[in-house]
Amino acid sequence: MAKTSAKKALQASPAINIGISEKDRAAIAKGLSRLLADTYTLYLTTHNFHWNVTGPMFNTLHQMFMTQYTELWAAVDPVAERIRSLGHPAPGSYAQFGKLTSLPDAPGTPPKALEMVRILVQGHEAVARTARELFPIADKASDEPTADLLTQRLTVHEQTAWMLRSLLEE
Ligand SMILES: [Fe+2]
């Protein structure tokens, strides 16, 4: 009896009505899913490089990669939860992330330290492109929370790309 009424209460859950059309919510959730997959992939590569970096820059890079992977790890949660707030399931498996991400997987054999830095520059720039691509869609739908999230992510990825790039310049 109690079970039946709980089920009925669930069925009675009202349709999402936040002023963003179903079509726009789906398009934004799709873009955010790509951003989530990119962020997670870059997180994993950065953590991998934290473990495997070698050479005279070990201390600097080991520490720097830790700061970066910690930030990326914290960033996946608000992206996933925005997808949920828009009424869509958040991807969260290696298979889904592998299909959605625009980033290559980390190399099987650890590259040299500066090659790691180069890979991460390209990774941060790729995530920035994914976030930027979604911006006009979120903006057009007046989805301020998504636009705000994208702005924050763009700031981090572009700043981190600059910092990493500086290590490669004379
Ligand atoms: Fe560590």
Short mmCIF file of N, CA and C and ligand atoms in Angstrom, two decimals:
data_model
loop_
_atom_site.label_atom_id
_atom_site.label_comp_id
_atom_site.label_asym_id
_atom_site.label_seq_id
_atom_site.Cartn_x
_atom_site.Cartn_y
_atom_site.Cartn_z
N MET A 1 0.85 -1.21 0.00
CA MET A 1 0.00 0.00 0.00
C MET A 1 0.88 1.26 0.00
N ALA A 2 1.80 1.30 0.98
CA ALA A 2 2.70 2.48 1.06
C ALA A 2 3.54 2.59 -0.21
N LYS A 3 3.96 1.39 -0.68
CA LYS A 3 4.79 1.35 -1.89
C LYS A 3 4.03 1.95 -3.08
N THR A 4 2.75 1.55 -3.20
CA THR A 4 1.94 2.01 -4.31
C THR A 4 1.79 3.54 -4.28
N SER A 5 1.56 4.08 -3.09
CA SER A 5 1.38 5.54 -3.05
C SER A 5 2.70 6.27 -3.33
N ALA A 6 3.82 5.66 -2.90
CA ALA A 6 5.12 6.27 -3.20
C ALA A 6 5.34 6.30 -4.71
N LYS A 7 4.96 5.19 -5.36
CA LYS A 7 5.11 5.09 -6.81
C LYS A 7 4.22 6.14 -7.50
N LYS A 8 3.00 6.27 -6.97
CA LYS A 8 2.07 7.26 -7.54
C LYS A 8 2.64 8.67 -7.38
N ALA A 9 3.24 8.92 -6.21
CA ALA A 9 3.82 10.25 -5.96
C ALA A 9 4.94 10.54 -6.94
N LEU A 10 5.74 9.49 -7.25
CA LEU A 10 6.83 9.65 -8.22
C LEU A 10 6.26 9.94 -9.61
N GLN A 11 5.23 9.18 -9.95
CA GLN A 11 4.62 9.39 -11.27
C GLN A 11 4.04 10.79 -11.39
N ALA A 12 3.64 11.33 -10.23
CA ALA A 12 3.01 12.65 -10.23
C ALA A 12 4.05 13.78 -10.27
N SER A 13 5.35 13.43 -10.31
CA SER A 13 6.40 14.45 -10.36
C SER A 13 6.15 15.38 -11.55
N PRO A 14 6.04 16.68 -11.30
CA PRO A 14 5.68 17.58 -12.40
C PRO A 14 6.80 17.70 -13.43
N ALA A 15 6.40 18.02 -14.65
CA ALA A 15 7.38 18.21 -15.72
C ALA A 15 8.26 19.42 -15.39
N ILE A 16 9.52 19.36 -15.83
CA ILE A 16 10.43 20.49 -15.59
C ILE A 16 9.90 21.73 -16.31
N ASN A 17 9.82 22.81 -15.55
CA ASN A 17 9.26 24.05 -16.11
C ASN A 17 10.05 25.25 -15.58
N ILE A 18 11.28 25.40 -16.10
CA ILE A 18 12.17 26.47 -15.59
C ILE A 18 12.33 27.60 -16.61
N GLY A 19 11.53 27.54 -17.67
CA GLY A 19 11.59 28.61 -18.67
C GLY A 19 12.61 28.37 -19.76
N ILE A 20 13.17 27.14 -19.81
CA ILE A 20 14.06 26.76 -20.92
C ILE A 20 13.36 25.60 -21.63
N SER A 21 13.21 25.70 -22.94
CA SER A 21 12.47 24.68 -23.68
C SER A 21 13.16 23.32 -23.58
N GLU A 22 12.37 22.28 -23.81
CA GLU A 22 12.90 20.91 -23.76
C GLU A 22 14.05 20.74 -24.75
N LYS A 23 13.86 21.33 -25.91
CA LYS A 23 14.88 21.23 -26.97
C LYS A 23 16.19 21.90 -26.54
N ASP A 24 16.07 23.08 -25.97
CA ASP A 24 17.27 23.80 -25.50
C ASP A 24 17.92 23.07 -24.33
N ARG A 25 17.11 22.54 -23.42
CA ARG A 25 17.67 21.80 -22.28
C ARG A 25 18.46 20.59 -22.78
N ALA A 26 17.93 19.91 -23.78
CA ALA A 26 18.61 18.73 -24.34
C ALA A 26 19.92 19.14 -25.01
N ALA A 27 19.90 20.25 -25.76
CA ALA A 27 21.11 20.70 -26.47
C ALA A 27 22.18 21.12 -25.47
N ILE A 28 21.76 21.80 -24.42
CA ILE A 28 22.73 22.27 -23.41
C ILE A 28 23.30 21.08 -22.64
N ALA A 29 22.42 20.13 -22.28
CA ALA A 29 22.88 18.93 -21.55
C ALA A 29 23.89 18.15 -22.40
N LYS A 30 23.66 18.12 -23.70
CA LYS A 30 24.59 17.42 -24.60
C LYS A 30 25.96 18.10 -24.60
N GLY A 31 25.96 19.40 -24.69
CA GLY A 31 27.21 20.17 -24.66
C GLY A 31 27.92 20.03 -23.32
N LEU A 32 27.14 20.05 -22.24
CA LEU A 32 27.73 19.90 -20.90
C LEU A 32 28.29 18.49 -20.71
N SER A 33 27.67 17.51 -21.34
CA SER A 33 28.18 16.13 -21.25
C SER A 33 29.54 16.03 -21.93
N ARG A 34 29.71 16.75 -23.02
CA ARG A 34 31.02 16.79 -23.69
C ARG A 34 32.05 17.48 -22.80
N LEU A 35 31.62 18.57 -22.16
CA LEU A 35 32.51 19.30 -21.26
C LEU A 35 32.91 18.42 -20.07
N LEU A 36 31.95 17.66 -19.55
CA LEU A 36 32.21 16.74 -18.43
C LEU A 36 33.24 15.68 -18.85
N ALA A 37 33.03 15.10 -20.02
CA ALA A 37 33.95 14.05 -20.52
C ALA A 37 35.35 14.62 -20.75
N ASP A 38 35.42 15.81 -21.31
CA ASP A 38 36.72 16.46 -21.55
C ASP A 38 37.42 16.74 -20.21
N THR A 39 36.67 17.28 -19.27
CA THR A 39 37.25 17.64 -17.97
C THR A 39 37.75 16.40 -17.24
N TYR A 40 36.96 15.33 -17.30
CA TYR A 40 37.34 14.09 -16.62
C TYR A 40 38.59 13.47 -17.27
N THR A 41 38.63 13.50 -18.58
CA THR A 41 39.77 12.94 -19.30
C THR A 41 41.04 13.73 -19.00
N LEU A 42 40.91 15.05 -18.97
CA LEU A 42 42.07 15.89 -18.65
C LEU A 42 42.49 15.69 -17.19
N TYR A 43 41.50 15.51 -16.32
CA TYR A 43 41.81 15.22 -14.90
C TYR A 43 42.69 13.96 -14.83
N LEU A 44 42.26 12.90 -15.51
CA LEU A 44 42.95 11.61 -15.42
C LEU A 44 44.37 11.70 -15.99
N THR A 45 44.50 12.37 -17.13
CA THR A 45 45.82 12.54 -17.74
C THR A 45 46.74 13.34 -16.82
N THR A 46 46.20 14.39 -16.19
CA THR A 46 47.02 15.23 -15.30
C THR A 46 47.46 14.43 -14.07
N HIS A 47 46.57 13.60 -13.55
CA HIS A 47 46.92 12.78 -12.38
C HIS A 47 47.97 11.72 -12.78
N ASN A 48 47.79 11.14 -13.95
CA ASN A 48 48.75 10.20 -14.51
C ASN A 48 50.15 10.85 -14.58
N PHE A 49 50.19 12.09 -15.09
CA PHE A 49 51.47 12.78 -15.24
C PHE A 49 52.07 13.13 -13.87
N HIS A 50 51.22 13.42 -12.90
CA HIS A 50 51.70 13.65 -11.52
C HIS A 50 52.44 12.40 -11.02
N TRP A 51 51.90 11.23 -11.34
CA TRP A 51 52.53 9.98 -10.90
C TRP A 51 53.82 9.70 -11.67
N ASN A 52 53.82 9.97 -12.96
CA ASN A 52 54.87 9.43 -13.83
C ASN A 52 55.93 10.41 -14.28
N VAL A 53 55.82 11.68 -13.88
CA VAL A 53 56.80 12.66 -14.34
C VAL A 53 58.19 12.32 -13.78
N THR A 54 59.21 12.56 -14.60
CA THR A 54 60.61 12.34 -14.18
C THR A 54 61.46 13.52 -14.68
N GLY A 55 62.70 13.58 -14.20
CA GLY A 55 63.64 14.58 -14.72
C GLY A 55 63.91 15.70 -13.73
N PRO A 56 64.76 16.67 -14.16
CA PRO A 56 65.18 17.74 -13.25
C PRO A 56 64.04 18.65 -12.78
N MET A 57 62.92 18.67 -13.52
CA MET A 57 61.79 19.52 -13.11
C MET A 57 60.77 18.75 -12.26
N PHE A 58 61.19 17.57 -11.78
CA PHE A 58 60.25 16.69 -11.07
C PHE A 58 59.42 17.43 -10.01
N ASN A 59 60.13 18.10 -9.09
CA ASN A 59 59.43 18.72 -7.95
C ASN A 59 58.37 19.73 -8.40
N THR A 60 58.79 20.63 -9.30
CA THR A 60 57.88 21.67 -9.80
C THR A 60 56.67 21.05 -10.48
N LEU A 61 56.92 20.11 -11.40
CA LEU A 61 55.81 19.56 -12.18
C LEU A 61 54.93 18.64 -11.35
N HIS A 62 55.54 17.83 -10.49
CA HIS A 62 54.77 16.94 -9.63
C HIS A 62 53.76 17.75 -8.79
N GLN A 63 54.25 18.86 -8.24
CA GLN A 63 53.40 19.75 -7.42
C GLN A 63 52.36 20.47 -8.29
N MET A 64 52.82 21.00 -9.42
CA MET A 64 51.93 21.76 -10.30
C MET A 64 50.80 20.87 -10.82
N PHE A 65 51.13 19.66 -11.23
CA PHE A 65 50.11 18.73 -11.73
C PHE A 65 49.10 18.38 -10.63
N MET A 66 49.59 18.30 -9.38
CA MET A 66 48.67 18.00 -8.29
C MET A 66 47.65 19.13 -8.11
N THR A 67 48.14 20.37 -8.14
CA THR A 67 47.21 21.52 -8.04
C THR A 67 46.18 21.45 -9.16
N GLN A 68 46.66 21.11 -10.36
CA GLN A 68 45.77 21.11 -11.52
C GLN A 68 44.77 19.96 -11.48
N TYR A 69 45.22 18.74 -11.12
CA TYR A 69 44.25 17.64 -11.12
C TYR A 69 43.23 17.80 -10.00
N THR A 70 43.65 18.43 -8.90
CA THR A 70 42.71 18.66 -7.79
C THR A 70 41.61 19.62 -8.24
N GLU A 71 42.00 20.65 -8.98
CA GLU A 71 41.03 21.62 -9.48
C GLU A 71 40.07 20.95 -10.48
N LEU A 72 40.62 20.12 -11.37
CA LEU A 72 39.80 19.46 -12.39
C LEU A 72 38.82 18.47 -11.73
N TRP A 73 39.32 17.77 -10.72
CA TRP A 73 38.48 16.80 -10.00
C TRP A 73 37.27 17.51 -9.38
N ALA A 74 37.52 18.68 -8.78
CA ALA A 74 36.44 19.43 -8.15
C ALA A 74 35.49 20.01 -9.21
N ALA A 75 35.99 20.21 -10.43
CA ALA A 75 35.19 20.87 -11.47
C ALA A 75 34.15 19.95 -12.10
N VAL A 76 34.37 18.64 -12.07
CA VAL A 76 33.43 17.75 -12.75
C VAL A 76 32.06 17.75 -12.06
N ASP A 77 32.04 17.91 -10.74
CA ASP A 77 30.78 17.81 -10.00
C ASP A 77 29.75 18.88 -10.40
N PRO A 78 30.10 20.18 -10.37
CA PRO A 78 29.10 21.17 -10.78
C PRO A 78 28.63 21.01 -12.23
N VAL A 79 29.49 20.50 -13.11
CA VAL A 79 29.08 20.29 -14.51
C VAL A 79 28.03 19.18 -14.56
N ALA A 80 28.32 18.07 -13.87
CA ALA A 80 27.37 16.93 -13.85
C ALA A 80 26.04 17.35 -13.22
N GLU A 81 26.12 18.12 -12.17
CA GLU A 81 24.89 18.50 -11.46
C GLU A 81 24.07 19.52 -12.24
N ARG A 82 24.72 20.31 -13.07
CA ARG A 82 23.96 21.21 -13.96
C ARG A 82 23.19 20.39 -15.00
N ILE A 83 23.80 19.32 -15.50
CA ILE A 83 23.12 18.43 -16.46
C ILE A 83 21.86 17.86 -15.79
N ARG A 84 21.98 17.44 -14.53
CA ARG A 84 20.84 16.89 -13.78
C ARG A 84 19.76 17.95 -13.58
N SER A 85 20.19 19.17 -13.29
CA SER A 85 19.21 20.25 -13.07
C SER A 85 18.42 20.55 -14.34
N LEU A 86 19.01 20.23 -15.48
CA LEU A 86 18.33 20.45 -16.77
C LEU A 86 17.47 19.24 -17.14
N GLY A 87 17.45 18.23 -16.26
CA GLY A 87 16.55 17.09 -16.47
C GLY A 87 17.15 15.94 -17.25
N HIS A 88 18.47 15.90 -17.38
CA HIS A 88 19.11 14.84 -18.16
C HIS A 88 20.07 14.02 -17.29
N PRO A 89 20.30 12.75 -17.69
CA PRO A 89 21.26 11.95 -16.92
C PRO A 89 22.69 12.40 -17.22
N ALA A 90 23.53 12.38 -16.19
CA ALA A 90 24.94 12.76 -16.37
C ALA A 90 25.75 11.53 -16.74
N PRO A 91 26.55 11.60 -17.81
CA PRO A 91 27.40 10.46 -18.14
C PRO A 91 28.46 10.26 -17.05
N GLY A 92 28.81 9.01 -16.77
CA GLY A 92 29.79 8.76 -15.70
C GLY A 92 30.44 7.41 -15.82
N SER A 93 30.78 7.01 -17.05
CA SER A 93 31.51 5.76 -17.23
C SER A 93 32.64 6.01 -18.22
N TYR A 94 33.67 5.15 -18.16
CA TYR A 94 34.79 5.31 -19.10
C TYR A 94 34.31 5.16 -20.54
N ALA A 95 33.35 4.24 -20.75
CA ALA A 95 32.83 4.03 -22.12
C ALA A 95 32.16 5.31 -22.62
N GLN A 96 31.32 5.93 -21.79
CA GLN A 96 30.63 7.16 -22.21
C GLN A 96 31.62 8.31 -22.39
N PHE A 97 32.52 8.45 -21.44
CA PHE A 97 33.50 9.53 -21.54
C PHE A 97 34.38 9.36 -22.79
N GLY A 98 34.76 8.11 -23.07
CA GLY A 98 35.58 7.84 -24.25
C GLY A 98 34.89 8.25 -25.54
N LYS A 99 33.56 8.06 -25.57
CA LYS A 99 32.80 8.43 -26.77
C LYS A 99 32.62 9.94 -26.87
N LEU A 100 32.45 10.60 -25.73
CA LEU A 100 32.09 12.02 -25.73
C LEU A 100 33.27 12.98 -25.80
N THR A 101 34.43 12.54 -25.30
CA THR A 101 35.53 13.51 -25.15
C THR A 101 36.18 13.87 -26.48
N SER A 102 36.70 15.11 -26.54
CA SER A 102 37.45 15.54 -27.72
C SER A 102 38.96 15.36 -27.47
N LEU A 103 39.31 14.91 -26.27
CA LEU A 103 40.73 14.74 -25.92
C LEU A 103 41.19 13.30 -26.17
N PRO A 104 42.44 13.13 -26.59
CA PRO A 104 42.96 11.77 -26.69
C PRO A 104 43.22 11.21 -25.30
N ASP A 105 43.22 9.89 -25.19
CA ASP A 105 43.57 9.24 -23.92
C ASP A 105 45.05 9.52 -23.62
N ALA A 106 45.45 9.42 -22.35
CA ALA A 106 46.86 9.61 -21.99
C ALA A 106 47.70 8.54 -22.68
N PRO A 107 48.93 8.89 -23.12
CA PRO A 107 49.77 7.88 -23.77
C PRO A 107 50.07 6.71 -22.82
N GLY A 108 50.15 5.50 -23.38
CA GLY A 108 50.40 4.31 -22.57
C GLY A 108 51.76 4.32 -21.90
N THR A 109 52.75 4.87 -22.62
CA THR A 109 54.10 5.00 -22.05
C THR A 109 54.29 6.44 -21.62
N PRO A 110 54.72 6.69 -20.38
CA PRO A 110 54.87 8.08 -19.92
C PRO A 110 55.82 8.87 -20.80
N PRO A 111 55.38 10.03 -21.32
CA PRO A 111 56.26 10.86 -22.14
C PRO A 111 57.28 11.61 -21.26
N LYS A 112 58.25 12.26 -21.91
CA LYS A 112 59.21 13.11 -21.20
C LYS A 112 58.46 14.30 -20.59
N ALA A 113 59.06 14.90 -19.56
CA ALA A 113 58.39 15.96 -18.79
C ALA A 113 57.81 17.07 -19.68
N LEU A 114 58.60 17.62 -20.61
CA LEU A 114 58.10 18.75 -21.39
C LEU A 114 57.04 18.33 -22.40
N GLU A 115 57.09 17.06 -22.82
CA GLU A 115 56.04 16.53 -23.69
C GLU A 115 54.73 16.44 -22.89
N MET A 116 54.83 16.08 -21.63
CA MET A 116 53.64 16.07 -20.76
C MET A 116 53.02 17.47 -20.71
N VAL A 117 53.89 18.47 -20.54
CA VAL A 117 53.40 19.86 -20.46
C VAL A 117 52.70 20.24 -21.77
N ARG A 118 53.31 19.83 -22.88
CA ARG A 118 52.73 20.15 -24.20
C ARG A 118 51.36 19.49 -24.36
N ILE A 119 51.25 18.24 -23.94
CA ILE A 119 49.97 17.52 -24.02
C ILE A 119 48.91 18.21 -23.16
N LEU A 120 49.32 18.70 -21.99
CA LEU A 120 48.36 19.37 -21.11
C LEU A 120 47.93 20.73 -21.66
N VAL A 121 48.86 21.46 -22.29
CA VAL A 121 48.48 22.73 -22.94
C VAL A 121 47.37 22.45 -23.95
N GLN A 122 47.60 21.44 -24.79
CA GLN A 122 46.61 21.12 -25.82
C GLN A 122 45.30 20.65 -25.20
N GLY A 123 45.40 19.93 -24.10
CA GLY A 123 44.20 19.45 -23.39
C GLY A 123 43.36 20.60 -22.85
N HIS A 124 44.02 21.54 -22.17
CA HIS A 124 43.28 22.68 -21.62
C HIS A 124 42.66 23.51 -22.74
N GLU A 125 43.38 23.65 -23.85
CA GLU A 125 42.82 24.43 -24.96
C GLU A 125 41.64 23.71 -25.60
N ALA A 126 41.70 22.38 -25.64
CA ALA A 126 40.59 21.60 -26.21
C ALA A 126 39.34 21.74 -25.32
N VAL A 127 39.52 21.69 -24.00
CA VAL A 127 38.37 21.84 -23.10
C VAL A 127 37.79 23.26 -23.26
N ALA A 128 38.67 24.25 -23.40
CA ALA A 128 38.20 25.63 -23.59
C ALA A 128 37.34 25.72 -24.87
N ARG A 129 37.77 25.05 -25.92
CA ARG A 129 36.98 25.09 -27.18
C ARG A 129 35.61 24.44 -26.98
N THR A 130 35.58 23.32 -26.26
CA THR A 130 34.31 22.64 -26.00
C THR A 130 33.37 23.55 -25.20
N ALA A 131 33.90 24.21 -24.18
CA ALA A 131 33.08 25.12 -23.35
C ALA A 131 32.60 26.30 -24.19
N ARG A 132 33.48 26.84 -25.01
CA ARG A 132 33.14 28.03 -25.80
C ARG A 132 32.08 27.73 -26.85
N GLU A 133 32.14 26.55 -27.41
CA GLU A 133 31.19 26.12 -28.44
C GLU A 133 29.76 26.12 -27.87
N LEU A 134 29.64 25.78 -26.58
CA LEU A 134 28.32 25.69 -25.95
C LEU A 134 27.78 27.06 -25.55
N PHE A 135 28.68 28.03 -25.39
CA PHE A 135 28.28 29.31 -24.83
C PHE A 135 27.12 29.98 -25.56
N PRO A 136 27.15 30.11 -26.90
CA PRO A 136 26.04 30.79 -27.57
C PRO A 136 24.70 30.07 -27.41
N ILE A 137 24.74 28.75 -27.27
CA ILE A 137 23.49 27.98 -27.09
C ILE A 137 22.89 28.30 -25.72
N ALA A 138 23.75 28.30 -24.69
CA ALA A 138 23.30 28.61 -23.33
C ALA A 138 22.82 30.06 -23.25
N ASP A 139 23.55 30.94 -23.90
CA ASP A 139 23.23 32.37 -23.88
C ASP A 139 21.87 32.62 -24.54
N LYS A 140 21.65 31.99 -25.68
CA LYS A 140 20.41 32.18 -26.43
C LYS A 140 19.21 31.69 -25.63
N ALA A 141 19.42 30.63 -24.83
CA ALA A 141 18.32 30.06 -24.03
C ALA A 141 18.17 30.77 -22.68
N SER A 142 18.92 31.85 -22.48
CA SER A 142 18.95 32.56 -21.18
C SER A 142 19.26 31.61 -20.03
N ASP A 143 20.15 30.66 -20.29
CA ASP A 143 20.57 29.72 -19.24
C ASP A 143 21.79 30.32 -18.52
N GLU A 144 21.52 31.26 -17.62
CA GLU A 144 22.60 31.96 -16.91
C GLU A 144 23.47 31.03 -16.06
N PRO A 145 22.87 30.06 -15.33
CA PRO A 145 23.74 29.17 -14.53
C PRO A 145 24.76 28.42 -15.40
N THR A 146 24.34 27.96 -16.58
CA THR A 146 25.29 27.27 -17.46
C THR A 146 26.31 28.26 -18.01
N ALA A 147 25.85 29.44 -18.43
CA ALA A 147 26.77 30.45 -18.96
C ALA A 147 27.81 30.83 -17.90
N ASP A 148 27.36 30.94 -16.65
CA ASP A 148 28.27 31.29 -15.55
C ASP A 148 29.30 30.18 -15.33
N LEU A 149 28.82 28.95 -15.36
CA LEU A 149 29.72 27.79 -15.20
C LEU A 149 30.75 27.76 -16.32
N LEU A 150 30.28 28.00 -17.55
CA LEU A 150 31.19 27.99 -18.70
C LEU A 150 32.22 29.11 -18.58
N THR A 151 31.79 30.26 -18.11
CA THR A 151 32.72 31.39 -17.94
C THR A 151 33.81 31.02 -16.95
N GLN A 152 33.40 30.40 -15.84
CA GLN A 152 34.39 29.99 -14.82
C GLN A 152 35.37 28.96 -15.39
N ARG A 153 34.84 27.98 -16.14
CA ARG A 153 35.72 26.94 -16.69
C ARG A 153 36.66 27.52 -17.74
N LEU A 154 36.14 28.44 -18.58
CA LEU A 154 37.00 29.06 -19.60
C LEU A 154 38.14 29.82 -18.95
N THR A 155 37.85 30.53 -17.87
CA THR A 155 38.88 31.29 -17.17
C THR A 155 39.99 30.35 -16.69
N VAL A 156 39.61 29.25 -16.05
CA VAL A 156 40.59 28.30 -15.52
C VAL A 156 41.41 27.67 -16.65
N HIS A 157 40.74 27.19 -17.69
CA HIS A 157 41.46 26.46 -18.75
C HIS A 157 42.40 27.38 -19.53
N GLU A 158 41.95 28.59 -19.77
CA GLU A 158 42.81 29.51 -20.53
C GLU A 158 43.99 29.97 -19.68
N GLN A 159 43.77 30.18 -18.39
CA GLN A 159 44.87 30.58 -17.50
C GLN A 159 45.86 29.42 -17.33
N THR A 160 45.36 28.21 -17.16
CA THR A 160 46.25 27.06 -16.98
C THR A 160 47.04 26.78 -18.26
N ALA A 161 46.40 26.94 -19.41
CA ALA A 161 47.10 26.74 -20.69
C ALA A 161 48.25 27.75 -20.80
N TRP A 162 48.00 28.98 -20.40
CA TRP A 162 49.05 30.02 -20.44
C TRP A 162 50.21 29.64 -19.51
N MET A 163 49.89 29.21 -18.29
CA MET A 163 50.94 28.88 -17.33
C MET A 163 51.80 27.71 -17.84
N LEU A 164 51.14 26.70 -18.36
CA LEU A 164 51.86 25.53 -18.89
C LEU A 164 52.69 25.91 -20.10
N ARG A 165 52.08 26.72 -20.98
CA ARG A 165 52.75 27.16 -22.20
C ARG A 165 54.02 27.94 -21.87
N SER A 166 53.97 28.71 -20.79
CA SER A 166 55.13 29.52 -20.37
C SER A 166 56.33 28.63 -20.04
N LEU A 167 56.08 27.41 -19.58
CA LEU A 167 57.17 26.48 -19.27
C LEU A 167 57.90 26.04 -20.54
N LEU A 168 57.21 26.13 -21.68
CA LEU A 168 57.79 25.65 -22.94
C LEU A 168 58.51 26.75 -23.69
N GLU A 169 58.31 27.99 -23.23
CA GLU A 169 58.92 29.13 -23.94
C GLU A 169 60.27 29.49 -23.34
N GLU A 170 61.13 30.01 -24.20
CA GLU A 170 62.50 30.40 -23.75
C GLU A 170 62.45 31.67 -22.92
FE FE B 1 50.39 12.41 -5.05
#
